[in-house]
Tab-separated table of C-alpha atoms in Angstrom:
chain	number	residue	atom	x	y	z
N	50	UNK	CA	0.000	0.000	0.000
N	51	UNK	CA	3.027	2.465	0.927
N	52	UNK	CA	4.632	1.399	-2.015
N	53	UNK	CA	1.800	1.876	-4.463
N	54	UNK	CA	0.800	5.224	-3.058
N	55	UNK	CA	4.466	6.554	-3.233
N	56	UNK	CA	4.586	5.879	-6.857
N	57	UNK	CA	1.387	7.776	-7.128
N	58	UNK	CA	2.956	10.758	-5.346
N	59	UNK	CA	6.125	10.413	-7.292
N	60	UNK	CA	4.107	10.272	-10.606
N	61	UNK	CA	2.398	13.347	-9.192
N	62	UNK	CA	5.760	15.179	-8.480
N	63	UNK	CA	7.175	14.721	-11.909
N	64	UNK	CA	3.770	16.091	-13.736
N	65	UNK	CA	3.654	18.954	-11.300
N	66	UNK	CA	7.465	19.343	-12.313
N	67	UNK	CA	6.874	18.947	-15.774
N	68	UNK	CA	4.020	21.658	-15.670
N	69	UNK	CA	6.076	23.928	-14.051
N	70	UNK	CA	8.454	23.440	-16.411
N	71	UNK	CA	6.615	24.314	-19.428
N	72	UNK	CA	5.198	27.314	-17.675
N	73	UNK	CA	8.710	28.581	-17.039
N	74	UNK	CA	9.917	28.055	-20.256
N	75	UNK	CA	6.591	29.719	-22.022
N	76	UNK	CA	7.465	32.646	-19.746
N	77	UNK	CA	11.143	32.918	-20.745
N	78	UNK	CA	9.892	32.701	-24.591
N	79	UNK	CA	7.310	35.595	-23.925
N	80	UNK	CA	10.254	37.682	-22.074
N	81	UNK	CA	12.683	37.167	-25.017
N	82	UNK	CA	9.867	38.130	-27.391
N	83	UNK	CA	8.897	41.244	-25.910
N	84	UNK	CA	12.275	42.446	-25.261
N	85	UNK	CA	13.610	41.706	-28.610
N	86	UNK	CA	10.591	43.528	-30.244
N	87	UNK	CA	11.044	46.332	-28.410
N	88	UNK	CA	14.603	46.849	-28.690
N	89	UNK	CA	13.917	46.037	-32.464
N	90	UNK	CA	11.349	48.844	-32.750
N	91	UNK	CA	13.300	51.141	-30.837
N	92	UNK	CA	16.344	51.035	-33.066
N	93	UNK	CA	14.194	51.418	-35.938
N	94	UNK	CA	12.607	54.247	-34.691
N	95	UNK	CA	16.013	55.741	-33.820
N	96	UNK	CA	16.872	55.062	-37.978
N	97	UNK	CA	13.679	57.025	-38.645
N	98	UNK	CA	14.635	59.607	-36.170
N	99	UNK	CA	17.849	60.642	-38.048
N	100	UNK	CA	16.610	60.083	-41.587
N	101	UNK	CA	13.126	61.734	-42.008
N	102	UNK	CA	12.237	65.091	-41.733
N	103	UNK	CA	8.820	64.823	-39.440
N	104	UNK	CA	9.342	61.036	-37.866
N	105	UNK	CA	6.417	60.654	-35.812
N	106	UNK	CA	3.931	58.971	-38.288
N	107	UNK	CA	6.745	56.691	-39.002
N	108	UNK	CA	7.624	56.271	-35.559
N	109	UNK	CA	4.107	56.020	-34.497
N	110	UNK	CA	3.901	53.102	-36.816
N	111	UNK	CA	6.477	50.998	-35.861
N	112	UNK	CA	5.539	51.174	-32.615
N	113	UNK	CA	1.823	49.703	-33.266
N	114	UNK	CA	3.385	47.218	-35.817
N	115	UNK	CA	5.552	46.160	-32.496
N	116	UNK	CA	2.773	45.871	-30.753
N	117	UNK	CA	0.867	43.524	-33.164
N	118	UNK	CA	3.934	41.033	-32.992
N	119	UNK	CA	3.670	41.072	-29.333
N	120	UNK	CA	-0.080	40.839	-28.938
N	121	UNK	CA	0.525	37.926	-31.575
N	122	UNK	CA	3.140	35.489	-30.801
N	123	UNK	CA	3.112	36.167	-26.899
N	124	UNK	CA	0.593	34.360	-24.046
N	125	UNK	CA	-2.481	36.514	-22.936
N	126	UNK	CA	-3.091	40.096	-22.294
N	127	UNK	CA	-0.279	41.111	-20.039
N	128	UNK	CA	2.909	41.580	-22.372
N	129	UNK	CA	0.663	43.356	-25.137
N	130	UNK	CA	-0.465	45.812	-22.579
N	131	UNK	CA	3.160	45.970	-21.258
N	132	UNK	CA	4.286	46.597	-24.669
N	133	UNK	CA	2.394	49.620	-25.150
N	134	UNK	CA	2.999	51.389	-22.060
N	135	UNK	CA	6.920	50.613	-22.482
N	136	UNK	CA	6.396	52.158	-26.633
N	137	UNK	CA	4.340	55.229	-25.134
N	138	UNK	CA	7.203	56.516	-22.297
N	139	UNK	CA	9.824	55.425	-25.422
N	140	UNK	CA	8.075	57.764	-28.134
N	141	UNK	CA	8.165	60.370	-25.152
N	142	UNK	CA	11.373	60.334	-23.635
N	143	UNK	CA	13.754	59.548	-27.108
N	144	UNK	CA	11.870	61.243	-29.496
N	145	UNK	CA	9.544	64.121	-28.640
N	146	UNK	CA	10.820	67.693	-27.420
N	147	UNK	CA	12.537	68.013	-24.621
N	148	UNK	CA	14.710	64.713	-25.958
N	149	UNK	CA	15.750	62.234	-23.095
N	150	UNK	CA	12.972	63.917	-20.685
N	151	UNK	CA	9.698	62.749	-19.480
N	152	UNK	CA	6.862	65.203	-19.729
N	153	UNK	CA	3.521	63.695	-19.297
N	154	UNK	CA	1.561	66.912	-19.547
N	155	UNK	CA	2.157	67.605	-23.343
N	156	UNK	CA	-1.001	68.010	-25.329
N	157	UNK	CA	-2.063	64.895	-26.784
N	158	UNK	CA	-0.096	62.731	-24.901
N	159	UNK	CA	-3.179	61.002	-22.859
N	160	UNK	CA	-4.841	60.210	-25.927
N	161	UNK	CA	-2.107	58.822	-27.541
N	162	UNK	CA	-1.079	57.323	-24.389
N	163	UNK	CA	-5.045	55.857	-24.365
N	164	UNK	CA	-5.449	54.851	-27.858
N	165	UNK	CA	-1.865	52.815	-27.779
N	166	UNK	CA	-3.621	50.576	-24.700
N	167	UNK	CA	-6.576	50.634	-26.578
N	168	UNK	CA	-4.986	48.884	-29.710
N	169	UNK	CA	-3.014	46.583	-27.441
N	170	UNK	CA	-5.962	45.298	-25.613
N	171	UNK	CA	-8.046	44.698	-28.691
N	172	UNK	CA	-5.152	42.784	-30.560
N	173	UNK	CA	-4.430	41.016	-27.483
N	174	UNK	CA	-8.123	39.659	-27.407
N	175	UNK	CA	-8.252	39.026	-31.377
N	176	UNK	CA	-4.394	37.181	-30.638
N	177	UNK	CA	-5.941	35.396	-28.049
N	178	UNK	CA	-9.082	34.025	-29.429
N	179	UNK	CA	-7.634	33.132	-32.882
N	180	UNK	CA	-5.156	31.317	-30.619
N	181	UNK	CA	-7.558	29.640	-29.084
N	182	UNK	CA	-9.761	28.462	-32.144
N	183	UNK	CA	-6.538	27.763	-33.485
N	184	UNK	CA	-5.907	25.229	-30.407
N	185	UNK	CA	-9.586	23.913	-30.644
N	186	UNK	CA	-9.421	23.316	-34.322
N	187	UNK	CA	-6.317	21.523	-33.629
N	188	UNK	CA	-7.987	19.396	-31.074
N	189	UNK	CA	-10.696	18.724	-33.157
N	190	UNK	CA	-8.510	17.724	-36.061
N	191	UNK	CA	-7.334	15.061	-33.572
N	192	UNK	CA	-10.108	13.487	-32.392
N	193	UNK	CA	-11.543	13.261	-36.117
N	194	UNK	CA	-7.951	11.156	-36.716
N	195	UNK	CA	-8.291	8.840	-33.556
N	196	UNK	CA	-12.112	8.211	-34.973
N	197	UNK	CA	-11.077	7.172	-38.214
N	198	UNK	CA	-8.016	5.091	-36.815
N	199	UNK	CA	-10.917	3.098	-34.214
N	200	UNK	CA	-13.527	2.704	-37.442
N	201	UNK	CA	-10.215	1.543	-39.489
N	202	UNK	CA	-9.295	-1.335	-36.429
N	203	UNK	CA	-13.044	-1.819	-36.160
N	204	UNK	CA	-13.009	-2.917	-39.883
N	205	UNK	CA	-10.340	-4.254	-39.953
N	206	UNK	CA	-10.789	-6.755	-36.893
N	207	UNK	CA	-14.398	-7.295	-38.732
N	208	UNK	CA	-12.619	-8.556	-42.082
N	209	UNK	CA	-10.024	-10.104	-40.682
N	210	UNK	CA	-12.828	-12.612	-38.588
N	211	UNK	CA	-14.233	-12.964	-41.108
N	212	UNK	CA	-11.997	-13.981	-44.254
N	213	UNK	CA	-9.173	-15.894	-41.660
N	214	UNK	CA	-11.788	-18.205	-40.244
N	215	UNK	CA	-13.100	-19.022	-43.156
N	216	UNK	CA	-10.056	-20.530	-44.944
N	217	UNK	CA	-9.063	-21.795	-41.726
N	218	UNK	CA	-12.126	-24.271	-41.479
N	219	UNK	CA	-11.493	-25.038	-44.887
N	220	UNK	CA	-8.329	-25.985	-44.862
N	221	UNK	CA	-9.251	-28.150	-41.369
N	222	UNK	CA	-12.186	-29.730	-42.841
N	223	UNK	CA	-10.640	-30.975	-46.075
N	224	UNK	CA	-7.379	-32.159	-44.670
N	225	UNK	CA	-9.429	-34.015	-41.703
N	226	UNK	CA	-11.481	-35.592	-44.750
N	227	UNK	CA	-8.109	-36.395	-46.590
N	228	UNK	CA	-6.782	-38.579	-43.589
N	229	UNK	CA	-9.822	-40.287	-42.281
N	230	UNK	CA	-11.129	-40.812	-45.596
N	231	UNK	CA	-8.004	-41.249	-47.953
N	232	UNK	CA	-8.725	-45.474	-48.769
N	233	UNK	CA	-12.718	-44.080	-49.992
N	234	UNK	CA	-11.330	-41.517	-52.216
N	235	UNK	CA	-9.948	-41.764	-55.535
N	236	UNK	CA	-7.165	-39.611	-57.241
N	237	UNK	CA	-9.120	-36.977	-58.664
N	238	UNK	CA	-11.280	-35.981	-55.423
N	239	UNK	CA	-7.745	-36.333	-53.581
N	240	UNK	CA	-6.247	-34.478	-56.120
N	241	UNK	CA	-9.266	-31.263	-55.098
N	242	UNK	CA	-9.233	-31.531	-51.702
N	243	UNK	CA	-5.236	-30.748	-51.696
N	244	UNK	CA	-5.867	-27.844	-54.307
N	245	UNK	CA	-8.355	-26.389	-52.488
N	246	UNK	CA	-5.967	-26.564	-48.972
N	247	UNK	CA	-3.525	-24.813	-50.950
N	248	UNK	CA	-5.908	-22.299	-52.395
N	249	UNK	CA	-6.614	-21.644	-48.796
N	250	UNK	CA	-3.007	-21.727	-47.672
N	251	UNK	CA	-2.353	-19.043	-50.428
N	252	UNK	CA	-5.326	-16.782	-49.279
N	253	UNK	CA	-4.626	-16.600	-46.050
N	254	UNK	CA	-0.523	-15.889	-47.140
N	255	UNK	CA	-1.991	-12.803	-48.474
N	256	UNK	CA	-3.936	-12.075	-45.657
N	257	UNK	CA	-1.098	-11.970	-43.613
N	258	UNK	CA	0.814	-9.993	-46.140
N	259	UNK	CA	-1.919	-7.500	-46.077
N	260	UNK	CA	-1.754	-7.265	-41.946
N	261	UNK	CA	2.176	-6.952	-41.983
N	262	UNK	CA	1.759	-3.755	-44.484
N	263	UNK	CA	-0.223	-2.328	-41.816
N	264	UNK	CA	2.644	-2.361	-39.347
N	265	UNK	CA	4.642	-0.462	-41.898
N	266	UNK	CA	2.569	3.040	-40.955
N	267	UNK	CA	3.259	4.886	-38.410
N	268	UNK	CA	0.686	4.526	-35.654
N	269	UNK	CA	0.916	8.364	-34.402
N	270	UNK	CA	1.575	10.104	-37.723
N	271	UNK	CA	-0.111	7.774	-39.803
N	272	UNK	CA	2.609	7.844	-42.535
N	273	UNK	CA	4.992	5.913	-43.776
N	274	UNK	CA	8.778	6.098	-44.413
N	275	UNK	CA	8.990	7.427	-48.295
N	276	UNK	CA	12.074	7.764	-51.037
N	277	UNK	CA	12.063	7.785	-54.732
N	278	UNK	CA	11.295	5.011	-56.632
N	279	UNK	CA	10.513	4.870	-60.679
N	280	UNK	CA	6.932	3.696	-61.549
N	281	UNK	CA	7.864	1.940	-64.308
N	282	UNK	CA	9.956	-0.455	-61.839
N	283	UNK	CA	7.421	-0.957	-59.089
N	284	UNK	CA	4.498	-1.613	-61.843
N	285	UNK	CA	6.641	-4.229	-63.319
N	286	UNK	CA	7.223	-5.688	-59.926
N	287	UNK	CA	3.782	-5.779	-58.917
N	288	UNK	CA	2.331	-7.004	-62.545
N	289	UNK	CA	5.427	-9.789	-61.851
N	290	UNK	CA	4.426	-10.615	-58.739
N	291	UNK	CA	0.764	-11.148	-59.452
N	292	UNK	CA	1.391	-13.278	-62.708
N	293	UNK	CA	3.519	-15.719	-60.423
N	294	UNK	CA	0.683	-16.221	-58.257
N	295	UNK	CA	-2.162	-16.663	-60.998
N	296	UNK	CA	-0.345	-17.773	-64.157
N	297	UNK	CA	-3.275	-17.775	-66.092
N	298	UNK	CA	-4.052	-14.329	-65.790
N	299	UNK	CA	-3.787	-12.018	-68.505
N	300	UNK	CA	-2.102	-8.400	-67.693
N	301	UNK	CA	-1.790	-6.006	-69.870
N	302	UNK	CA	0.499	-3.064	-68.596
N	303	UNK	CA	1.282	0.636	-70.112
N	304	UNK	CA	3.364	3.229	-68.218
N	305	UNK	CA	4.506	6.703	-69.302
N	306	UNK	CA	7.673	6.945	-71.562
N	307	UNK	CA	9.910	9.029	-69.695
N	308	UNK	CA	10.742	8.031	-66.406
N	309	UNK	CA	8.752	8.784	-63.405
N	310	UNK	CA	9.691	9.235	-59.986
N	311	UNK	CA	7.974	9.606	-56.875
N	312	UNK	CA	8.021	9.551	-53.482
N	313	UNK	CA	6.999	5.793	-52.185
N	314	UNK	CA	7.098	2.908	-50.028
N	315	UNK	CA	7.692	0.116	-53.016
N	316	UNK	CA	6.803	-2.683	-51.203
N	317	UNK	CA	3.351	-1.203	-49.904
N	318	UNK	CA	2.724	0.015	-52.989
N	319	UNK	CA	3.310	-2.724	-55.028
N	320	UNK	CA	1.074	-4.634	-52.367
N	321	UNK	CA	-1.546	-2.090	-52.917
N	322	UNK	CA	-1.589	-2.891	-56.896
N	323	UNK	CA	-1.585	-6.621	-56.501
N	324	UNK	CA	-4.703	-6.588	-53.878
N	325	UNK	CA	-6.748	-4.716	-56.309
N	326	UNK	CA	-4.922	-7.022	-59.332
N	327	UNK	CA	-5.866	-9.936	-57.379
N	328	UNK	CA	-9.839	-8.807	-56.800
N	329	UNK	CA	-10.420	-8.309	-60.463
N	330	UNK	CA	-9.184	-11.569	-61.152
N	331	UNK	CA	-11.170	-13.458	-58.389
N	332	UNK	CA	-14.562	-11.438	-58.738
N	333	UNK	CA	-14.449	-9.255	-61.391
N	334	UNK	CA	-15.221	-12.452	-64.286
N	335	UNK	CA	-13.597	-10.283	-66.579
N	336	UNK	CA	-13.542	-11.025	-70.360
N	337	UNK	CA	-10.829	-9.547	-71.761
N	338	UNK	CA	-7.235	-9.079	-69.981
N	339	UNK	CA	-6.616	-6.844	-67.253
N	340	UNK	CA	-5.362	-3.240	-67.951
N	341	UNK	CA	-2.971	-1.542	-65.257
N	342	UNK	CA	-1.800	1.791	-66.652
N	343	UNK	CA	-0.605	4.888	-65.371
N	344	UNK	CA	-1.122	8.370	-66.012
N	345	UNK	CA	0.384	11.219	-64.510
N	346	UNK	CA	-0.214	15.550	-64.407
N	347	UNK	CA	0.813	18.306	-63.001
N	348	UNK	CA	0.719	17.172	-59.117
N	349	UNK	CA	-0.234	13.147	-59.644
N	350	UNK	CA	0.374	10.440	-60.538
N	351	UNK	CA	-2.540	7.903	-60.945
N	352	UNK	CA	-2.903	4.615	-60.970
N	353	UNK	CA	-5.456	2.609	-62.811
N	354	UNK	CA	-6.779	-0.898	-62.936
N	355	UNK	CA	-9.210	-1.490	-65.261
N	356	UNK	CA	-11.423	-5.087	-65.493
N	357	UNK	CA	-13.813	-6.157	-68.191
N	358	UNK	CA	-16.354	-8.038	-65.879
N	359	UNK	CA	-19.045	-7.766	-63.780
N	360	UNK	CA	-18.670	-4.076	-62.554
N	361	UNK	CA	-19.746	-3.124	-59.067
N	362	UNK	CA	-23.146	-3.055	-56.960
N	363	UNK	CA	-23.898	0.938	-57.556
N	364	UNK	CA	-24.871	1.018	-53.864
N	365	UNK	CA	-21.170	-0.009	-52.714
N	366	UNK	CA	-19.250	2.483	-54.835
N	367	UNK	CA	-19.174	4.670	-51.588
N	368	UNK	CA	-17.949	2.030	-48.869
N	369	UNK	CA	-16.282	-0.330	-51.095
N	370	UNK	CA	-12.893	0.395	-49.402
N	371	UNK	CA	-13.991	0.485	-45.713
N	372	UNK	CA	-14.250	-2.996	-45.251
N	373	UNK	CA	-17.871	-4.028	-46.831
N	374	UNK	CA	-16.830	-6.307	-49.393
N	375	UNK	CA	-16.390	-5.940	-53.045
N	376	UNK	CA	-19.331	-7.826	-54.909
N	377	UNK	CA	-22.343	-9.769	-54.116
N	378	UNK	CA	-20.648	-13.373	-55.600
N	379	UNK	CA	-23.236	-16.245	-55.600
N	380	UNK	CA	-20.426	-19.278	-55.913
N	381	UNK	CA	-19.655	-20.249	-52.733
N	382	UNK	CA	-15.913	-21.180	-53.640
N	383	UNK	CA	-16.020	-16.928	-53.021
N	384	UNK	CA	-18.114	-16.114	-50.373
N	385	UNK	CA	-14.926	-15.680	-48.121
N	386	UNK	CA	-12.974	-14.156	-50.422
N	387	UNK	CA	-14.220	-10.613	-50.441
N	388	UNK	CA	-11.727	-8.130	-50.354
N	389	UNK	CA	-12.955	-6.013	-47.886
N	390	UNK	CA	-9.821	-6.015	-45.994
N	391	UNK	CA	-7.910	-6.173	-49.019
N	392	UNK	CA	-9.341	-2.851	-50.237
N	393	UNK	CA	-9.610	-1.224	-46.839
N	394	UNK	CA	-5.771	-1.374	-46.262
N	395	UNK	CA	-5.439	-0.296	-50.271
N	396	UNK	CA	-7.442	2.436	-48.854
N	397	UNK	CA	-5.119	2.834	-45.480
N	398	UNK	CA	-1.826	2.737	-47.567
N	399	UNK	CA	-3.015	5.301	-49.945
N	400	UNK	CA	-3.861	7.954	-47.653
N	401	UNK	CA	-0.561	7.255	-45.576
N	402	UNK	CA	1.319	8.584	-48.684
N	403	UNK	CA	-1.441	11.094	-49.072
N	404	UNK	CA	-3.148	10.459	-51.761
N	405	UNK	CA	-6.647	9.488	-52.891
N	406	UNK	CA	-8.020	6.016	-53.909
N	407	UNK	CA	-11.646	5.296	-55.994
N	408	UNK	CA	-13.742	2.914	-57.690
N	409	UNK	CA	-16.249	3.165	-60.636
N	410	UNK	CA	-18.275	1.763	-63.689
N	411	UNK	CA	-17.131	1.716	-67.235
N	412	UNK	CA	-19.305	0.209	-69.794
N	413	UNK	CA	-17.445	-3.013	-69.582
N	414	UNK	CA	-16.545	-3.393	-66.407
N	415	UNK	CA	-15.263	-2.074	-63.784
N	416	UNK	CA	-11.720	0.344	-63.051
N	417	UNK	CA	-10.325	1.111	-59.511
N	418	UNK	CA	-7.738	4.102	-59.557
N	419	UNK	CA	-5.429	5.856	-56.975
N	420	UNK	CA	-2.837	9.036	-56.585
N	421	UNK	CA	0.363	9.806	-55.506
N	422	UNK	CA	1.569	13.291	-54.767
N	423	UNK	CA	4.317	14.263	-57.027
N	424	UNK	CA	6.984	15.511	-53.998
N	425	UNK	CA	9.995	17.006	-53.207
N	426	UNK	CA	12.140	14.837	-51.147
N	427	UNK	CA	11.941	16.199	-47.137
């Protein structure tokens, strides 16, 4: 009990500590802020003083110029209002007659005096509250992250239950049918039930491939770790990739002439291209070959994978990529094998090298596209 409430107090001390801290430090920063602008303003004003011929307007307006920085890029009211009262007695004692004398009953003075803390209290309040809204904003900007993060796991976790146990019970039910029943079964049935334990094998490979591109983004920013890499050479590597896993499919692939280079993670990339690859061939029925072709303008570069099939359910255009499945698929040799958490990481990768990912009808068929940002490296 002693124990457990001294680490309590000592967790205490150190966030009391750490406040403090920070509130000394923000105080310093204010300090160094106001002094520097008014030292700044003052040796301006002295430049004025020797160069014009009537200085005051100028003078005068370096002053409230000063006094915007302040109000601005200082905490609260007090270092605005300091500001002003420091810029008044300045403007009197360096550069109105008598020079290097206070005189507080020249004419004019109080209103001058009163309209500088005027001005600083009003741009102290308009610093503050944009500072505020700014901070609020900020906070909100957060929370909207963290929600899409949860509804990302949520779907996720609710694919990944889904298409995992699926081939899982498959691959248990036909290989517990293959050793209890292997003397009542001849070659050919043999022959399917080990095809369609690797078929499952192989599915659930590139469900863990999926999962393991996850852990490539980073959790807080939500990016990934980027460098150039030529298009040309990462479409090749996908369309290569994909043709070693279904042989029969047909690919037909067209990239720009000159080379293009963009800031990437290959490998995710290239996993993003084969999951969509992969879906046309499993559900699109397509007719004709495959097209994956790339296009680029001014700011993108865009990807496109275009199938001659079936097309997609109108209604799912919208949520196709948060984990809801691609197409309604009546053979039940499919009905695990949506790619709704194939798409919804295509999605997820995307957007972690901030771009923008899509889906629509063609007369034919169907095309799925996607952007990268054309970047400078950081």
């Amino acid at each position: 009990m002693d124990s457990k409430k001294s680490k309590q107090d000592y967790k205490k001390y150190l966030s009391q500590s750490s406040t403090k801290e920070t509130l000394q430090k923000d105080h310093q920063r204010n300090c160094t802020i106001f002094l520097g602008m008014f030292l700044l303003t003052t040796g301006i004003s002295f430049v004025f003083n020797q160069i014009a011929s009537d200085p005051s307007l100028n003078i005068a307006m370096v002053y409230v110029l000063g006094l915007f920085m302040v109000a601005r890029y200082t905490d609260g009211y007090v270092f605005g209002l300091l500001f002003a009262v420091c810029s008044v007695i300045s403007v009197n004692y360096f550069f109105t007659v008598p020079y290097r004398n206070l005189n507080f009953t020249m004419e004019g003075y109080q209103v001058t005096f009163a309209g500088m803390l005027i001005i600083a209290m009003i741009t102290s309040a308009m610093t503050t509250h944009m500072k505020e809204q700014a901070a609020a904003l900020a906070e909100q900007e957060k929370q909207l992250m963290e929600a899409q993060k949860e509804k990302m796991r949520a779907n996720l976790l609710r694919a990944v239950s889904h298409d995992l146990r699926t081939p899982l019970t498959g691959i248990i039910g036909n290989s517990a049918s293959y050793l209890e029943m292997e003397d009542q079964f001849s070659r050919e049935e043999k022959m399917a039930l080990v095809e369609h334990i690797q078929d499952d094998a192989n599915w659930l490979l590139n469900m863990v491939e999926n999962l393991l591109s996850v852990t490539r983004i980073d959790n807080e920013t939500a990016r990934v770790s980027k460098s150039y890499e030529a298009v040309d050479e990462v479409v090749a590597s996908s369309a290569a990739r994909f043709r070693k896993r279904f042989p029969e499919a047909e690919v037909k692939v067209r990239v720009p002439d000159d080379v293009v280079m963009v800031m990437m993670d290959a490998m995710l990339i290239e996993q993003v291209i084969i999951n969509i690859l992969q879906n046309a061939q499993l559900h699109a029925h397509t007719k004709k070959p495959i097209e994956l072709f790339v296009e680029e303008d001014e700011q993108f570069v865009w990807f496109h994978i275009r199938d001659y099939g079936d097309g997609i359910d109108e209604s799912k255009l919208t949520s196709i990529f948060d984990g809801e499945g691609y197409r309604e698929v009546s053979q039940e040799t499919d009905s695990y094998k949506g790619m709704g958490i194939g798409l919804s990481i295509c999605k997820t990768i995307v957007a972690a090298h901030g771009g923008t990912i899509g889906a629509l009808n063609h007369d034919e068929g169907a095309e799925f596209y996607f952007s990268l940002p054309k970047e400078m490296e950081e």
